[in-house]
Short mmCIF file of C-alpha atoms in Angstrom, two decimals:
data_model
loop_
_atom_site.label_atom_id
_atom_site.label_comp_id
_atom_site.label_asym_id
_atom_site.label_seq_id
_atom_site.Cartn_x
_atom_site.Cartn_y
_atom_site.Cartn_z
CA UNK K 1 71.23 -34.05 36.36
CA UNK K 2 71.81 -31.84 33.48
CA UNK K 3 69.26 -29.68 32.16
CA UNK K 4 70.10 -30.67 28.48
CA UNK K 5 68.03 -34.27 29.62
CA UNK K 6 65.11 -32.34 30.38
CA UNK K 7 64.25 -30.20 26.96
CA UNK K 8 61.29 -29.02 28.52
CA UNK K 9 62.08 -27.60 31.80
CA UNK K 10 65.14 -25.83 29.79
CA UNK K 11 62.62 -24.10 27.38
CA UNK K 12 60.54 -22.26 30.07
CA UNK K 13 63.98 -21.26 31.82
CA UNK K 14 64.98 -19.38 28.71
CA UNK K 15 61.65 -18.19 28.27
CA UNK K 16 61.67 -16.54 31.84
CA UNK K 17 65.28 -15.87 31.77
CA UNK K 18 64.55 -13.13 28.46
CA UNK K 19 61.54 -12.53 29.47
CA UNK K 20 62.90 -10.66 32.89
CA UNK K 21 65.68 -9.11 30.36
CA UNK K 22 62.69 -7.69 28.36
CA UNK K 23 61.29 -5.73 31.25
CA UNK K 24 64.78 -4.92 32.81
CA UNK K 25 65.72 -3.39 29.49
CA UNK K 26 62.44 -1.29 28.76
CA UNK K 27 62.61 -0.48 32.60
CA UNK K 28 66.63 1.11 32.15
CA UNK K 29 65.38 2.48 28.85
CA UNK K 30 62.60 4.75 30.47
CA UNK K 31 65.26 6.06 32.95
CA UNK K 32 67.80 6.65 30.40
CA UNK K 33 65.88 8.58 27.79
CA UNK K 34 64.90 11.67 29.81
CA UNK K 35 68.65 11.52 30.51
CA UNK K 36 69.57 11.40 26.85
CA UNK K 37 67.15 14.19 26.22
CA UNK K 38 68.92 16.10 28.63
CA UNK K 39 72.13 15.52 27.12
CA UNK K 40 71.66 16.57 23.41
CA UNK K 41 69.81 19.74 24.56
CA UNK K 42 72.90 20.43 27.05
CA UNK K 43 75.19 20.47 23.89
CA UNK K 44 73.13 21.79 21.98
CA UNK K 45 73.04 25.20 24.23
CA UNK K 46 76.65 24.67 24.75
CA UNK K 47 77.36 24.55 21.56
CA UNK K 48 79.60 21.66 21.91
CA UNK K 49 77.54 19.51 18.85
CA UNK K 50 76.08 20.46 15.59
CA UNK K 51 72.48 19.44 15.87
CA UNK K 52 69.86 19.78 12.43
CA UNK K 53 66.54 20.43 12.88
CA UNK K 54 63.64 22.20 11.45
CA UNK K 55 60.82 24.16 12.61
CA UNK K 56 58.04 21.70 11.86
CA UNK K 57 59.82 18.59 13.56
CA UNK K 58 60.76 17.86 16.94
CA UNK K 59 63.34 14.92 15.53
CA UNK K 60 66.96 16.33 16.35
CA UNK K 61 69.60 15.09 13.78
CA UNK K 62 73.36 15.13 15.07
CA UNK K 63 75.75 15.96 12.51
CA UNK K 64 78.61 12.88 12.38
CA UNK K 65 79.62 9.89 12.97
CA UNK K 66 78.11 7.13 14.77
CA UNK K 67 75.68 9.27 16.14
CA UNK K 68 72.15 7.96 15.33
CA UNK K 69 68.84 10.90 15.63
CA UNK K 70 66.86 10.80 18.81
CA UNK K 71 63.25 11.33 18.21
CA UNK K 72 61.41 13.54 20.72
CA UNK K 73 57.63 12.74 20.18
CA UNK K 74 55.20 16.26 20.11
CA UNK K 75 52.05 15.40 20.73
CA UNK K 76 51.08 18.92 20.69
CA UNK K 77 48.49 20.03 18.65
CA UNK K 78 49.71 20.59 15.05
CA UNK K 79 50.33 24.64 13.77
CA UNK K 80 48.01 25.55 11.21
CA UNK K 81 50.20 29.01 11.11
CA UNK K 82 50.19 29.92 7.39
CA UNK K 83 46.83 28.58 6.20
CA UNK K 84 44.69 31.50 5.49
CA UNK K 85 41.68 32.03 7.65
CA UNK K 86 37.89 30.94 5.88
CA UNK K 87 36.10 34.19 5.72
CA UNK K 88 33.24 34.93 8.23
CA UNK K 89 30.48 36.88 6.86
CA UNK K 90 29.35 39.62 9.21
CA UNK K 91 25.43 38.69 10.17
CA UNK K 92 22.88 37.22 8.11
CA UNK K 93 23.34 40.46 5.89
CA UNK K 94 27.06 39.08 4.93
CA UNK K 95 25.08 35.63 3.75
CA UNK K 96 23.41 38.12 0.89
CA UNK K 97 25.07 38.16 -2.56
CA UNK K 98 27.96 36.44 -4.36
CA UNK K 99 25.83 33.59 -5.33
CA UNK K 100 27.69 31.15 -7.68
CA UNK K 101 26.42 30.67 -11.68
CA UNK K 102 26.14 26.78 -12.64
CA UNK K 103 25.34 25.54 -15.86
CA UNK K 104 21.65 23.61 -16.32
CA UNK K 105 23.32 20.62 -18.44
CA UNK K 106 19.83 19.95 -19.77
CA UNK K 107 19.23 23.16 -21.58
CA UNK K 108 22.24 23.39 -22.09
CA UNK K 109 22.23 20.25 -24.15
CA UNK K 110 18.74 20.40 -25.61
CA UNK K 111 19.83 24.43 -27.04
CA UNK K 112 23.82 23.71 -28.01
CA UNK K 113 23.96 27.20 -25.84
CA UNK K 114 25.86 27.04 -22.70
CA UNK K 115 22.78 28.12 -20.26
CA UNK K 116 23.93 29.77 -16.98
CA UNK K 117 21.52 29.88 -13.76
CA UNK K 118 22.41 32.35 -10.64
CA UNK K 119 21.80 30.23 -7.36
CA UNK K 120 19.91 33.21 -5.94
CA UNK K 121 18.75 30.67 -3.59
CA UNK K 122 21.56 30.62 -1.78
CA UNK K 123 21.02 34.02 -0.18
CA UNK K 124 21.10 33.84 2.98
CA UNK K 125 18.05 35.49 4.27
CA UNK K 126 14.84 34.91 2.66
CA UNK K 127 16.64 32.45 0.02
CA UNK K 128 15.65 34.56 -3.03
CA UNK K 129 16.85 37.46 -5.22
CA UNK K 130 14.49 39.85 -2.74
CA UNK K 131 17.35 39.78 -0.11
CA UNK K 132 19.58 42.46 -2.59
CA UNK K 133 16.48 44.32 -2.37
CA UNK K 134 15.34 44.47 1.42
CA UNK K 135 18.78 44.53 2.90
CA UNK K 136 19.58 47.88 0.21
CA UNK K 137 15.86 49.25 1.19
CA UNK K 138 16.77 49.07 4.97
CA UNK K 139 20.45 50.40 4.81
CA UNK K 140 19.46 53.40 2.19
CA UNK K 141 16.86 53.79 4.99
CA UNK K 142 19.50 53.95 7.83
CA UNK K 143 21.86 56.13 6.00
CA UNK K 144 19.07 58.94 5.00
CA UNK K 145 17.72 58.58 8.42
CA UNK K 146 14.63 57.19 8.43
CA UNK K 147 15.71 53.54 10.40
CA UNK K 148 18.11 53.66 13.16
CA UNK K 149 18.73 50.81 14.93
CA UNK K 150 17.70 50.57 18.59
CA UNK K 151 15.09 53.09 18.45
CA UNK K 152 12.26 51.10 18.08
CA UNK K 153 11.50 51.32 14.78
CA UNK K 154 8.78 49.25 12.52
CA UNK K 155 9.35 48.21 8.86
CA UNK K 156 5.71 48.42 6.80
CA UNK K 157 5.37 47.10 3.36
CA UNK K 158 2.76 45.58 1.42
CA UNK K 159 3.38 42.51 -0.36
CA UNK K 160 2.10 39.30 -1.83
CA UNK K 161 5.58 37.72 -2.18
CA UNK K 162 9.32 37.00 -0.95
CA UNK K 163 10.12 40.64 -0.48
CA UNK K 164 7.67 40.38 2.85
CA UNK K 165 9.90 37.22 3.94
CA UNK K 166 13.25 39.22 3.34
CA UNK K 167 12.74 42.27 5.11
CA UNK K 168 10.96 40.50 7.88
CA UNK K 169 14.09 38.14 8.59
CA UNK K 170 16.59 41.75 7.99
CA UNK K 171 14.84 43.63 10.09
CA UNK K 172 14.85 41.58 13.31
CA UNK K 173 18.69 40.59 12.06
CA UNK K 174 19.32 44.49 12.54
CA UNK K 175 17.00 45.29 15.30
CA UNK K 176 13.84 46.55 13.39
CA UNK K 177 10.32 45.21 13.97
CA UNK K 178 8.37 44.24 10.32
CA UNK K 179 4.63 44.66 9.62
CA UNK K 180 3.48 43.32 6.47
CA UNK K 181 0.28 43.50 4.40
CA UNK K 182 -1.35 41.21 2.44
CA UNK K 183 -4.52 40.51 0.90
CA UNK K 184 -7.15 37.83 2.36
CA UNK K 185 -3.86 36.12 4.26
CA UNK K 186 -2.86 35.18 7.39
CA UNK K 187 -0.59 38.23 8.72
CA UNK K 188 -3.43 40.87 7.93
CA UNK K 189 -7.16 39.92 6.28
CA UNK K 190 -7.43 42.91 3.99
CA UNK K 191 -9.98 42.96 1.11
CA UNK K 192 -8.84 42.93 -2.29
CA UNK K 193 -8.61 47.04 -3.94
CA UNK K 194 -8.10 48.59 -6.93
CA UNK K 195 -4.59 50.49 -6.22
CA UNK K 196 -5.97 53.69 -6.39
CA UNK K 197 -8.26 52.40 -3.12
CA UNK K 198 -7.03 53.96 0.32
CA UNK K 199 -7.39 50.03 1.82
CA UNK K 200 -5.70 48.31 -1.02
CA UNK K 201 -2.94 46.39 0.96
CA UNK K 202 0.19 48.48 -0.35
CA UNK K 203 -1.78 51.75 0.67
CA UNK K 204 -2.67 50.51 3.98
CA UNK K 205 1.05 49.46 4.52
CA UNK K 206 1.95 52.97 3.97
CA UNK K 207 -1.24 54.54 5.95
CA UNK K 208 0.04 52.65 9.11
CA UNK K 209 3.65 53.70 8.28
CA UNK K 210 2.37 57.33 8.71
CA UNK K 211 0.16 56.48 11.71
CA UNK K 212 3.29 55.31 13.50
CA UNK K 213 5.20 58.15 12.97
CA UNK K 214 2.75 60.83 14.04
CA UNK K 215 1.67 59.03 16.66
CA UNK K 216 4.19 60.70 18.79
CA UNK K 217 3.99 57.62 21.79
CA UNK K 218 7.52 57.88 21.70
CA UNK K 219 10.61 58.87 19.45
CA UNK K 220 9.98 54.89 17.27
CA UNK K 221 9.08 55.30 13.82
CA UNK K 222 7.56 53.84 10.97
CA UNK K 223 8.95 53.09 7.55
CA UNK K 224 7.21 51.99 4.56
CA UNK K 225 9.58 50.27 2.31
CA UNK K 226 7.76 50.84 -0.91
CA UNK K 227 9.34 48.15 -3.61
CA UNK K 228 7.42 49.20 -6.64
CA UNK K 229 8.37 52.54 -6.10
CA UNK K 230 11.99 52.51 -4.01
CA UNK K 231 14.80 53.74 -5.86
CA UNK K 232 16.87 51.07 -3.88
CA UNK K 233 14.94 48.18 -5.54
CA UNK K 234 16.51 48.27 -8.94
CA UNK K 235 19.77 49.81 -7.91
CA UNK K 236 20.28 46.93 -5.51
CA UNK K 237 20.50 44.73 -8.65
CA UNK K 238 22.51 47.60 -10.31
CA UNK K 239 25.15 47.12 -8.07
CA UNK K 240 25.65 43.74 -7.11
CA UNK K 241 23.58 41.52 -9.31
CA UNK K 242 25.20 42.65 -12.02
CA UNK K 243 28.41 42.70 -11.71
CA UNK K 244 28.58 39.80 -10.46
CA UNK K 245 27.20 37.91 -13.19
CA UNK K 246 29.31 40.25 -15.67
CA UNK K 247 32.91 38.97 -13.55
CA UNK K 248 31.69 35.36 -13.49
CA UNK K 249 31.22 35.08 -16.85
CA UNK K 250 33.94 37.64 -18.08
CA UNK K 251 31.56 38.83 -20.09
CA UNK K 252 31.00 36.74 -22.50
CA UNK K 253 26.62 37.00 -21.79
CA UNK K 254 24.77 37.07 -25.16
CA UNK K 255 21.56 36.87 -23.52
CA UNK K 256 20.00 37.98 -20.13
CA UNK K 257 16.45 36.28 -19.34
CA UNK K 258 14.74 36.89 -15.72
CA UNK K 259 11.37 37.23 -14.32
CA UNK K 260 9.50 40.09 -13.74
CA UNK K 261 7.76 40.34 -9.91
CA UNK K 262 8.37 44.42 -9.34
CA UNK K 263 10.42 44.51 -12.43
CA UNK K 264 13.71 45.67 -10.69
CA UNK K 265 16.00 42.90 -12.27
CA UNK K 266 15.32 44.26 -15.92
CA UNK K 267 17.69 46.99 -15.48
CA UNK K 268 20.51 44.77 -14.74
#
């Protein structure tokens, strides 16, 4: 009986027939390609075959005839050698300044000016222009001697406002502890004073500054920041608010319009 009378039964024998070639051939394949791996790296070390390749791919190219590439698969994690490294600010202090100007379309439209805002927002430790001014209070501090870092020391300050926020979050950032004053709030109930009044809340800020100090429990002292009077307050503007807005707009400022809290920004 031939098997061309039975169409059927001679279908499924191909089908098995290549189907056991399939696995066979994939089978001999997987033992031959370490093999041929070994091979082209032998000549290559020998130097017995030109090989191309580059740094960045692991496909080696022989040079000639009849000589088809071999692919070697990496699945090594891919270099990023070359790409220059994101900068990492150093503690919440290196979050402080270089906020970006952007335009306020609005005014911009409704004035035919081009009207810049600085995103003093985006400093990084109260979120407000008062981080120049806290962080510059606290490291003119340090560097005349009156902070030092370890030693126990408490920041005093009277304040209604965002300077209280900033030097609270700086000072535990560089190892201080903060005591603000306020009047008829929640971190000290003072009465509201005229300034000239020993227990108006600035005053008493600097009082308890002074009754740290001499208090002689141990080598801690206190520091009253003092914004309305600190010579760090404007200068912190003086020397980074500034400039900055001076190199992002290349100069070209016809106009300079802030609010006044302690008054340091008008002398940007």
């Amino acid at each position: 009986m031939s098997m061309s009378n039975h169409p059927k039964a001679y279908g499924t024998a191909v089908v098995a027939v290549a189907f056991i070639a399939g696995v066979l051939l994939t089978l001999g394949f997987k033992d031959l390609y370490p093999d041929l791996e070994r091979r082209y790296q032998r000549r290559r070390g020998n130097g017995t075959g030109t090989i191309a390749s580059d740094s960045t791919s692991s496909d080696l190219r022989p040079v000639g005839p009849n000589l088809p590439p071999l692919k070697l698969e990496d699945h090594t994690r891919k270099s990023i050698a070359g790409l220059p490294k994101p900068f990492i600010p150093e503690g919440i202090e290196g979050c402080i300044g270089n906020t970006p100007l952007f335009k306020i379309k609005s005014l911009s439209d409704a004035t035919g000016c081009t009207i810049l805002a600085k995103a003093e927002f985006l400093n990084g430790g109260g979120g407000s222009p008062k981080d120049r001014v806290a962080l510059n209070m606290i490291m003119m501090a340090e560097e005349e001697g009156f902070l030092k870092p370890g030693r126990g020391d408490t920041i005093y300050e009277g304040t209604v406002g965002s300077t209280g926020i900033s030097l609270a979050t700086l000072a535990r950032a560089r190892g201080y502890k903060a005591y603000i004053c306020m009047p008829n709030d929640q971190i000290e109930r003072v009465t509201p004073a005229p300034i000239t009044s020993t227990e108006h809340f600035v005053n008493l800020a600097r009082r308890r500054a002074k009754e740290h100090t001499a208090s002689k429990t141990d080598s801690s002292r206190g520091f009253f920041a003092d914004q309305f009077e600190s010579r760090a307050n404007y200068r912190a503007h003086f020397q980074s608010t500034g400039p900055e807005i001076y190199a992002q707009t290349g100069g070209d400022i016809d106009a300079f319009v802030a609010g006044a809290g302690t008054v340091e920004l008008s002398r940007v």
